Short mmCIF file of C-alpha atoms in Angstrom, two decimals:
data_model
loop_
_atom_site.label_atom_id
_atom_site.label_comp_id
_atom_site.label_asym_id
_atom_site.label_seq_id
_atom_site.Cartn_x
_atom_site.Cartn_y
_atom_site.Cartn_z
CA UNK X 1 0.00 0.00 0.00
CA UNK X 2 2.79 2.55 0.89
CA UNK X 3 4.22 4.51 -2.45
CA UNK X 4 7.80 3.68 -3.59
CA UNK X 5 9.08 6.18 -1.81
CA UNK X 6 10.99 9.16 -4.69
CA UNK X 7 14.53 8.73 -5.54
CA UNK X 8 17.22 9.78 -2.99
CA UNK X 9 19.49 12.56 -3.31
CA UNK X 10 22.91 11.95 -3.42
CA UNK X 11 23.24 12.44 0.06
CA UNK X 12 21.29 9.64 1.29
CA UNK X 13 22.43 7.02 -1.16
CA UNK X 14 24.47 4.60 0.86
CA UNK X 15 26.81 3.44 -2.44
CA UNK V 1 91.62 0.77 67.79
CA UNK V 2 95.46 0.38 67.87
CA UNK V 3 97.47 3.08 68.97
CA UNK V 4 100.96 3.85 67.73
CA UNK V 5 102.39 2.38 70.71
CA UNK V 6 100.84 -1.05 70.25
CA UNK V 7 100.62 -1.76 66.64
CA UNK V 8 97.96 -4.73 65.55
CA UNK V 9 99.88 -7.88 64.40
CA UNK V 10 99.50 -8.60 61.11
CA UNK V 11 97.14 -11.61 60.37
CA UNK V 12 99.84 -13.75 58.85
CA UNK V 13 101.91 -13.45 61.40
CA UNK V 14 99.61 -14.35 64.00
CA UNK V 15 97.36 -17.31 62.42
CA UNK V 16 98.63 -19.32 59.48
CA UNK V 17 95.08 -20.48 58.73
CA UNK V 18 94.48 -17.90 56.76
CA UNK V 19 95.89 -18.12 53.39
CA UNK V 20 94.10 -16.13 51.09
CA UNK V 21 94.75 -12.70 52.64
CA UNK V 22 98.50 -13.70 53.13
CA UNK V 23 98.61 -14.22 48.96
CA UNK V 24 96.64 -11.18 48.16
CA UNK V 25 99.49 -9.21 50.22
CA UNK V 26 102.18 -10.72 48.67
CA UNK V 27 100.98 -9.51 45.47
CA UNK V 28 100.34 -6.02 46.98
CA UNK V 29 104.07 -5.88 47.76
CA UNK V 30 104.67 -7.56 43.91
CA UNK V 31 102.83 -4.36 42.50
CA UNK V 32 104.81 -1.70 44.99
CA UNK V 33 107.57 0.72 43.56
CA UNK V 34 111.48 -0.28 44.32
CA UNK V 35 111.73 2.61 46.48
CA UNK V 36 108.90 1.17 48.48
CA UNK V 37 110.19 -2.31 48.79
CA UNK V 38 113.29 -0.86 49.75
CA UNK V 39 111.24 0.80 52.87
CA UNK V 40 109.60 -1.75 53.81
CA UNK V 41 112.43 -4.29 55.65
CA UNK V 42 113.16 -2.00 58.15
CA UNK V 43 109.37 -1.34 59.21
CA UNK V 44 108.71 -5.05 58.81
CA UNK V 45 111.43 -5.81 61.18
CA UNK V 46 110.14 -3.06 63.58
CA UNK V 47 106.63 -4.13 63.39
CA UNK V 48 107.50 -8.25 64.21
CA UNK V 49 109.11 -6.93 67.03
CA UNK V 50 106.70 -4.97 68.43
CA UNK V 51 104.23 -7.79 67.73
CA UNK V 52 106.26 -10.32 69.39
CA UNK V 53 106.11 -7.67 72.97
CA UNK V 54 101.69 -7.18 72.16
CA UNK V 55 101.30 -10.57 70.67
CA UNK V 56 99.54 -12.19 74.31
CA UNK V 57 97.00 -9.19 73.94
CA UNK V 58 95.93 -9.93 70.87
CA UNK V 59 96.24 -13.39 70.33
CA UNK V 60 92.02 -14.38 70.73
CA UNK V 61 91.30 -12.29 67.73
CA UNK V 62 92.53 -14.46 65.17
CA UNK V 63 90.07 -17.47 66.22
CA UNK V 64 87.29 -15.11 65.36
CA UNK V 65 88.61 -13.96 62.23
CA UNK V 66 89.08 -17.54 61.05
CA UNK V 67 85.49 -18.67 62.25
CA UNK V 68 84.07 -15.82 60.71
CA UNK V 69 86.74 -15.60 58.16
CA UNK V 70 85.27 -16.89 54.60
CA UNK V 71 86.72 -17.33 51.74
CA UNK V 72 85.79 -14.37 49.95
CA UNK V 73 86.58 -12.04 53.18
CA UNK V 74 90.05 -11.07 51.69
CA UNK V 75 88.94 -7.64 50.92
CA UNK V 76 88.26 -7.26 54.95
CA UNK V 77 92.39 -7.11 54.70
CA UNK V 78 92.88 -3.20 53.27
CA UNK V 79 90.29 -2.46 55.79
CA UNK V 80 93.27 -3.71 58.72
CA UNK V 81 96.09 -1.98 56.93
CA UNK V 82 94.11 1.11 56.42
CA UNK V 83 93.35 1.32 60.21
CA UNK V 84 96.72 0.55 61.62
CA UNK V 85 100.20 2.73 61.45
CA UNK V 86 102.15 0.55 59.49
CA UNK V 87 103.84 3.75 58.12
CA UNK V 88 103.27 5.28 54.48
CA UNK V 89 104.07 2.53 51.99
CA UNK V 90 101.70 0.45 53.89
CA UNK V 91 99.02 2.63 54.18
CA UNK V 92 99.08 3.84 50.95
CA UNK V 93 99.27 0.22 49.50
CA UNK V 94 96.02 -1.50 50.53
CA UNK V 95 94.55 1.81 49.59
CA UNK V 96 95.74 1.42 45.96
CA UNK V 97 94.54 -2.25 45.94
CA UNK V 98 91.30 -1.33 47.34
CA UNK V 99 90.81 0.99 44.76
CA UNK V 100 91.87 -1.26 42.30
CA UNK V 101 89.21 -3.44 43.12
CA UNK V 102 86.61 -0.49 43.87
CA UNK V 103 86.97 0.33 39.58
CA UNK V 104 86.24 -2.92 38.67
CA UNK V 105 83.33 -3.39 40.95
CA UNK V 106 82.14 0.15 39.66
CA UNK V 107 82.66 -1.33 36.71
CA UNK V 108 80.49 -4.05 36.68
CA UNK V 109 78.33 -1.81 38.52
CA UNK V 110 77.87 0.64 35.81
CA UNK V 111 77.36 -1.80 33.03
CA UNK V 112 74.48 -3.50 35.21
CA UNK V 113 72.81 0.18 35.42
CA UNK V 114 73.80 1.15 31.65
CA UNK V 115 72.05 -2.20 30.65
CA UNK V 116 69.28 -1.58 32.80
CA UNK V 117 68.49 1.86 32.02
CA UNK V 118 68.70 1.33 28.06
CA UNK V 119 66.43 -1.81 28.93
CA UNK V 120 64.19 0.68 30.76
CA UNK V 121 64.26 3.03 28.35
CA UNK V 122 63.24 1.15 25.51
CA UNK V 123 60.01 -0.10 27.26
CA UNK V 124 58.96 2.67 28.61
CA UNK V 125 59.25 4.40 25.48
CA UNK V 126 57.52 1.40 23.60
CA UNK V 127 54.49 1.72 26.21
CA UNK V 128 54.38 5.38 25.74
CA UNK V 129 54.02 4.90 21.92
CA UNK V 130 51.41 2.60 22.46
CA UNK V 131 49.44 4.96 24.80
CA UNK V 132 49.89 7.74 22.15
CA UNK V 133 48.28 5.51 19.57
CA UNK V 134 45.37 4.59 21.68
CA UNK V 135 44.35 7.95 22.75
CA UNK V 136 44.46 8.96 19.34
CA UNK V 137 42.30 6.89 17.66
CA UNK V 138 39.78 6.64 20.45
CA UNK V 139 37.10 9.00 20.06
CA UNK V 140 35.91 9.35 23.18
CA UNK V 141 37.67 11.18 26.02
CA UNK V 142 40.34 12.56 24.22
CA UNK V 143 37.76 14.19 21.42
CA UNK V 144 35.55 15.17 24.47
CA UNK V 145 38.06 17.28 26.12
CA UNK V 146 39.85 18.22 23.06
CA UNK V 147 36.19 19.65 21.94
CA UNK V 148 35.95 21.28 26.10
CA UNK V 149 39.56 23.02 24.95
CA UNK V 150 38.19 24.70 21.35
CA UNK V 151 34.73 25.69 23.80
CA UNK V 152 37.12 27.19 26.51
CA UNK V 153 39.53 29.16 23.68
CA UNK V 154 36.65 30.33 21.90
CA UNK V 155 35.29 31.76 25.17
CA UNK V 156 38.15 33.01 25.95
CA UNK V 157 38.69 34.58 22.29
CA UNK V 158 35.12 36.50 22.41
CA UNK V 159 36.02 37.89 25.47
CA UNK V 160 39.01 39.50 24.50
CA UNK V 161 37.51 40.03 21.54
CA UNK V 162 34.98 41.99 23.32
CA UNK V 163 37.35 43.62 25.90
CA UNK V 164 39.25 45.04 22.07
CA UNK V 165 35.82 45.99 21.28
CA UNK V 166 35.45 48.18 24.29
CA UNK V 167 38.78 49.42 24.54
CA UNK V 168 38.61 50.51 20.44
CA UNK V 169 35.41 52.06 21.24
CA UNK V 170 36.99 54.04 24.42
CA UNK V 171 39.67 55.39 21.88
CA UNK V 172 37.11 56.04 19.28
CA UNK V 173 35.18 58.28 22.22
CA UNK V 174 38.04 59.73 23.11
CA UNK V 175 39.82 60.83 19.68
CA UNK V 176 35.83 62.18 18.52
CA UNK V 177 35.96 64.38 21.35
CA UNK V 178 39.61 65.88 21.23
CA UNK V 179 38.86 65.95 17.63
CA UNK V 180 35.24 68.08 18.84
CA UNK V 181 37.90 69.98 21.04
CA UNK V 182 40.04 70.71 18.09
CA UNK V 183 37.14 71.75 15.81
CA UNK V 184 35.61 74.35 18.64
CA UNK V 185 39.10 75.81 19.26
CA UNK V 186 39.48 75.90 15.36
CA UNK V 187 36.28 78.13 14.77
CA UNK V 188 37.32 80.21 17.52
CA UNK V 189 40.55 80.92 15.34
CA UNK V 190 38.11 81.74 12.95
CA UNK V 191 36.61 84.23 14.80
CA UNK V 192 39.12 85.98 16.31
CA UNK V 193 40.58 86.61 12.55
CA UNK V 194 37.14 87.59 11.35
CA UNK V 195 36.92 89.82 14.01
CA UNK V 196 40.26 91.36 13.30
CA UNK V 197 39.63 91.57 9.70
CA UNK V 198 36.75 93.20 9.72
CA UNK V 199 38.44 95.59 12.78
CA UNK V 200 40.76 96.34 9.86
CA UNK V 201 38.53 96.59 7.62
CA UNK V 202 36.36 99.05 9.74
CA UNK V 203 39.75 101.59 10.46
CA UNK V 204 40.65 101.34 6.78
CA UNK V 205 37.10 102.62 5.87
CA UNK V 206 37.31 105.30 8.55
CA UNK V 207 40.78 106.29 7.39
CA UNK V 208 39.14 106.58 3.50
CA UNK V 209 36.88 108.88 5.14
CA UNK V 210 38.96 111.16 6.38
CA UNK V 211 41.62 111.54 3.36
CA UNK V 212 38.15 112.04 1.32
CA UNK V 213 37.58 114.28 3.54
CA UNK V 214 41.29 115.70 3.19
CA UNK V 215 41.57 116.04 -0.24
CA UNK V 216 38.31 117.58 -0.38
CA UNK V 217 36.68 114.15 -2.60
CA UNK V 218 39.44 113.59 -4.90
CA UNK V 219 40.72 110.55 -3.03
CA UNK V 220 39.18 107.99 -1.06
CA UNK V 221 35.31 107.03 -0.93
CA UNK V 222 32.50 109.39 0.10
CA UNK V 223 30.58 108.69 3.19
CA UNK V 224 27.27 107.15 3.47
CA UNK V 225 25.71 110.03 5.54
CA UNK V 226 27.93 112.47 3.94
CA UNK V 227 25.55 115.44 4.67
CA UNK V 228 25.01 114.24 8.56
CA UNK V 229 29.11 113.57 9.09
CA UNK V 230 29.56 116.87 6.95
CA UNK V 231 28.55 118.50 10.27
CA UNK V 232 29.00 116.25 12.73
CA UNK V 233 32.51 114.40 12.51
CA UNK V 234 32.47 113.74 16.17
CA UNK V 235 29.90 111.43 15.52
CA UNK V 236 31.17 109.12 13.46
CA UNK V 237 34.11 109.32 16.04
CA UNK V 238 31.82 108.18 18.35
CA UNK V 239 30.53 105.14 16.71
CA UNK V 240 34.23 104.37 16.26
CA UNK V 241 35.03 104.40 19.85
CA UNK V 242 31.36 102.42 20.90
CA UNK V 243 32.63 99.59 18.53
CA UNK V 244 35.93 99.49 19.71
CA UNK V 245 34.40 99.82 23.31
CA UNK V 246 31.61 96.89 22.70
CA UNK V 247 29.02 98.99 23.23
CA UNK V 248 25.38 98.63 22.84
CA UNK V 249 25.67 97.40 19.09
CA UNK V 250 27.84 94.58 20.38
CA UNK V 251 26.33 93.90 23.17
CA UNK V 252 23.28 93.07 21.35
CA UNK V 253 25.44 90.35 19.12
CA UNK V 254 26.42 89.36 22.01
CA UNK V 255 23.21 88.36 23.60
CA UNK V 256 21.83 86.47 20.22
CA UNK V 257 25.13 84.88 19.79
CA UNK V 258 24.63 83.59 23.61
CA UNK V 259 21.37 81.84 22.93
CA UNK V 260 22.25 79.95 19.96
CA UNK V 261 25.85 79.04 21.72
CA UNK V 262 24.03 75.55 22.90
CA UNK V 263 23.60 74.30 19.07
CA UNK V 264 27.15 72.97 18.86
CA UNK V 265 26.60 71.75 22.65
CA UNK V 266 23.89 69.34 21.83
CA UNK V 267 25.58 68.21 18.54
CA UNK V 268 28.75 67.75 20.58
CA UNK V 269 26.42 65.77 23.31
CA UNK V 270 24.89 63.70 20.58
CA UNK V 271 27.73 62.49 18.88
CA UNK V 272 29.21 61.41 22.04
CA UNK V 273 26.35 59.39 23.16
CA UNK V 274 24.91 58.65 19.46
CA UNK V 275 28.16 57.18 18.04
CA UNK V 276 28.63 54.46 20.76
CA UNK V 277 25.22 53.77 20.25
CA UNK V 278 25.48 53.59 16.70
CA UNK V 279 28.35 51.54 16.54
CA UNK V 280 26.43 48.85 19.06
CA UNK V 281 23.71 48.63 16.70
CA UNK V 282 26.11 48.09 14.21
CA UNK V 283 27.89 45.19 15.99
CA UNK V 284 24.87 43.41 17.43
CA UNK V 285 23.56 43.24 13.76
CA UNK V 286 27.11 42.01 12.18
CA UNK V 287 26.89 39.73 15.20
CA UNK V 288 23.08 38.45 14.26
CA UNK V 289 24.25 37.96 10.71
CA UNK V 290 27.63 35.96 11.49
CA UNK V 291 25.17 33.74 13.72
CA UNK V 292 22.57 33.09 10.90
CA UNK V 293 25.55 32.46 8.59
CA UNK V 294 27.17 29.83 11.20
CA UNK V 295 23.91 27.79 11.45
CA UNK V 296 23.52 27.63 7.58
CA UNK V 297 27.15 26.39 7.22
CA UNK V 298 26.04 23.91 9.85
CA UNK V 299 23.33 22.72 7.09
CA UNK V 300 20.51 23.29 9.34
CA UNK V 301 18.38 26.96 9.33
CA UNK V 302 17.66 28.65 12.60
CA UNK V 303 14.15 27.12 13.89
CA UNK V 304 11.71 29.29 14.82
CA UNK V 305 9.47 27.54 16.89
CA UNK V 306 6.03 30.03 15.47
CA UNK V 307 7.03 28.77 11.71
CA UNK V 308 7.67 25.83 12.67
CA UNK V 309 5.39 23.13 10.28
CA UNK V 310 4.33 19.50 11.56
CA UNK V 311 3.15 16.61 9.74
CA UNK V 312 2.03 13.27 10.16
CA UNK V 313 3.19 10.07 9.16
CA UNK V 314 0.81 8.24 6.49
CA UNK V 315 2.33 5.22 6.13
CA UNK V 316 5.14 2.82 7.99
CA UNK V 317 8.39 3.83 6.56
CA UNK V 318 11.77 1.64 7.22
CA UNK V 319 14.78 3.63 6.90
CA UNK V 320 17.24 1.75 4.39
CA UNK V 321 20.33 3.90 5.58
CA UNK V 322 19.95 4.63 9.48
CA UNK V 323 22.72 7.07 9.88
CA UNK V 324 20.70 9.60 7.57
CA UNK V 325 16.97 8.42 7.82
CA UNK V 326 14.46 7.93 10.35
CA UNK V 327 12.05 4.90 11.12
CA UNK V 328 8.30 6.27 10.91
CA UNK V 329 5.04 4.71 12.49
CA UNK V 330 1.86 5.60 10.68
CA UNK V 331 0.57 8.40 12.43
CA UNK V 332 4.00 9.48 14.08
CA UNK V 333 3.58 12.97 14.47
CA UNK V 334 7.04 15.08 13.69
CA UNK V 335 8.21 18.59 13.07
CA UNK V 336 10.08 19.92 9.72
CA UNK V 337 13.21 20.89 10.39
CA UNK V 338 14.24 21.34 6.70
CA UNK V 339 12.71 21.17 3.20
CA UNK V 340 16.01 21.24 1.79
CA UNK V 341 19.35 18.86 1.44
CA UNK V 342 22.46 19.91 3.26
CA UNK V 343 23.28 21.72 0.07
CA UNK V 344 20.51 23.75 0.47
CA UNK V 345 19.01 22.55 -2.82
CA UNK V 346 14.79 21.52 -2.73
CA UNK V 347 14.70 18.15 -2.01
CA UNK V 348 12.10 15.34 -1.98
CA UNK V 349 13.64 14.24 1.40
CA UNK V 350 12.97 16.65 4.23
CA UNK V 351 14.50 16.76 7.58
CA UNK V 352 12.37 16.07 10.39
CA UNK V 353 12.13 15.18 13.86
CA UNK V 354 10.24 12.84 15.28
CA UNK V 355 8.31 12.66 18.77
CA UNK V 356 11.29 10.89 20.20
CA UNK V 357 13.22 13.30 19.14
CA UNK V 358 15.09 11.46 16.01
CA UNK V 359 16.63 13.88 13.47
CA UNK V 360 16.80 12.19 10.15
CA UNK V 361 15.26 12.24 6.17
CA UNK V 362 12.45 10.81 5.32
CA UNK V 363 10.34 10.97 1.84
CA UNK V 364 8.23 13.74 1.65
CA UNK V 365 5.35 11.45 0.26
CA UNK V 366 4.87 9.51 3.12
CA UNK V 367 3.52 12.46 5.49
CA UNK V 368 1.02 15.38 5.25
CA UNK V 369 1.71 18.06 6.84
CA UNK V 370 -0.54 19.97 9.45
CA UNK V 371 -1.41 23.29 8.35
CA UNK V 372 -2.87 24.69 11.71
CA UNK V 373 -2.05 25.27 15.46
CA UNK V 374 -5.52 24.42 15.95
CA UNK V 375 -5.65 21.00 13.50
CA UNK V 376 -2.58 19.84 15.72
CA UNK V 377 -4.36 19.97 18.69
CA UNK V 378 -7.78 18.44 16.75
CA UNK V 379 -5.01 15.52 15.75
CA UNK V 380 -4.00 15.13 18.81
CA UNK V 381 -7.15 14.62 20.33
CA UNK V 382 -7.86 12.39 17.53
CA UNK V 383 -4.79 10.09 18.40
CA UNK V 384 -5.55 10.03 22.09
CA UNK V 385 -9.23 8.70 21.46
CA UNK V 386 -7.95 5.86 19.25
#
């Protein structure tokens, strides 16, 4: 039910 | 102990049990100079002979010395000759031996303590290495105090910083008004050489005058009232005289020129009180700004708690990198701390905090915000009935 959630910034991107 | 009268015997000649120390002085006479051996005879034959009258005094001491006497006591033997008067060569003899073997014990002695000590050294310095190492790397008490240092050197920077401040401000007071001083005293200058000029000016025109009137108007300039000073030149004399005297003319000027005196008072007054004033302002706003612009650098804004938006969570949301997001439960209530990424760039992640007071990112489509004061409380009412 939940969205896919938008894509992450660079900041957040664990790679 | 033993007088020069009765001289000790010396152990050989009194016990033959004991061996060793009789060898160790033969080879102190081996190592003594020719003119020394050549001494020695005559005080050996004076000192048997003198043992041979004491030798029933002393005889029970050699019984102890051999009970006691181990094999390693020869160096008990320099001790004897040093204490008796066997006369120079003797004396000086044992000593030499004894210090013979002194060196080489302080020998030994030395390279046990140089061995130890470079030992020691090298340890210690390998444990200190080690300690460096460790409170490097770990990150706790060392950064804690090392932060506690940069908190107590900034402190101690604003102050001085602000002590400067004051004392710059002190100088600025104190130049304006010497500078205010300076000005006064300057237009007083002014004045006085206005004052003289036209005093100059006023004898020059009088002195016109009267070579007009001299010459009968071929030189000089006529008079105003030349038909009034044509028969009264006293007058004119007069006037002279009641302007030279400050008389009533002046002492009108005087009277206006008293009441308007305070002008340059109060603007004196004001720019001594105004400019300090001023230049607070001035510094409490640079000091506003620098704040702001700290806090931005910092990546977060300044939160004002009256702007401050809420929202609620709509759905369960599992953080997939937990050093940057949060963990939300639907219908967590949190406050926006940021719209934007640390860049400062719109993002679709905002910066929240959540009721247990968790700062992280979360996606922006997985909470609505609250628009009202009054709607939180409504929500809140709403969450406590379910």
């Amino acid at each position: 039910r939940p969205p896919r959630p938008p894509p992450k910034p660079l900041h957040l991107r664990t790679e | 102990m033993s007088s020069t009268a009765v001289p000790r015997p010396k152990p050989w000649e009194t016990s033959a049990s004991l061996e060793e120390p009789q060898r160790n002085a033969q080879s102190l006479s081996a190592m003594m100079t020719s003119n020394q051996q050549d001494s020695r005879p005559t005080e050996e034959s004076n000192n048997s002979n003198s043992a041979s009258e004491s030798a029933p005094e002393v005889l029970p001491r050699p019984a102890a010395l051999n009970s006691s006497g181990t094999y390693g006591e020869s160096n008990t033997i320099p001790g004897i000759y040093g204490n008796s008067n066997y006369g120079i060569p003797y004396d000086n003899n044992p000593y030499s031996m004894n210090s013979i073997y002194g060196n080489s014990i302080g020998r030994y002695g030395y390279g046990g303590s140089y061995y130890g000590n470079n030992y020691g050294s090298f340890y210690g310095g390998g444990y200190g290495a080690g300690a460096g190492y460790g409170m490097n790397n770990g990150s706790g008490l060392g950064e804690s105090t090392k932060a506690t240092f940069q908190l107590i050197e900034s402190l101690i920077g604003a102050v001085t910083g602000f002590a400067q401040m004051l004392e710059s401000t002190y100088m600025a007071t104190h130049n304006s008004f010497f500078t205010m001083i300076s000005v006064a005293e300057q237009f007083g200058n002014l004045k006085e050489m206005l004052g003289s000029f036209f005093g100059i000016f006023a004898i020059m025109k009088f002195l016109k005058k009267i070579l007009y009137r001299a010459t009968k108007g071929r030189l000089g300039i006529p008079p105003k009232n030349f038909a009034e000073s044509e028969g009264s030149k006293n007058k004119l004399i007069e006037d002279f005289q009641k302007f030279n005297d400050s008389g009533t003319i002046n002492s009108n000027e005087k009277a206006t020129r008293r009441k308007i005196s305070w002008k340059p008072l109060l603007f004196f007054l004001m720019a001594v009180f105004g400019f300090p004033y001023l230049l607070n302002k001035f510094i409490t706003k640079l000091q506003t700004s620098g704040t702001i612009r700290a806090s931005q650098g910092n990546g977060s804004e300044p939160i004002d708690p009256s702007k401050l938006e809420f929202a609620r969570a709509l759905y369960d949301f599992v953080p997939e990198n937990p050093e940057m997001e949060v963990a939300l439960k639907k219908g967590d209530l949190m406050a926006i701390l940021s719209k934007k990424d640390p860049l400062g760039r719109d993002s679709d992640w905002w910066k929240v905090r959540t009721k247990n007071g968790n700062i992280g990112y979360i996606p922006y489509n997985y909470i609505e915000i609250i628009k009202r004061r009054k709607k939180i409380e409504h929500v809140d009412d709403e969450t406590r009935t379910h």
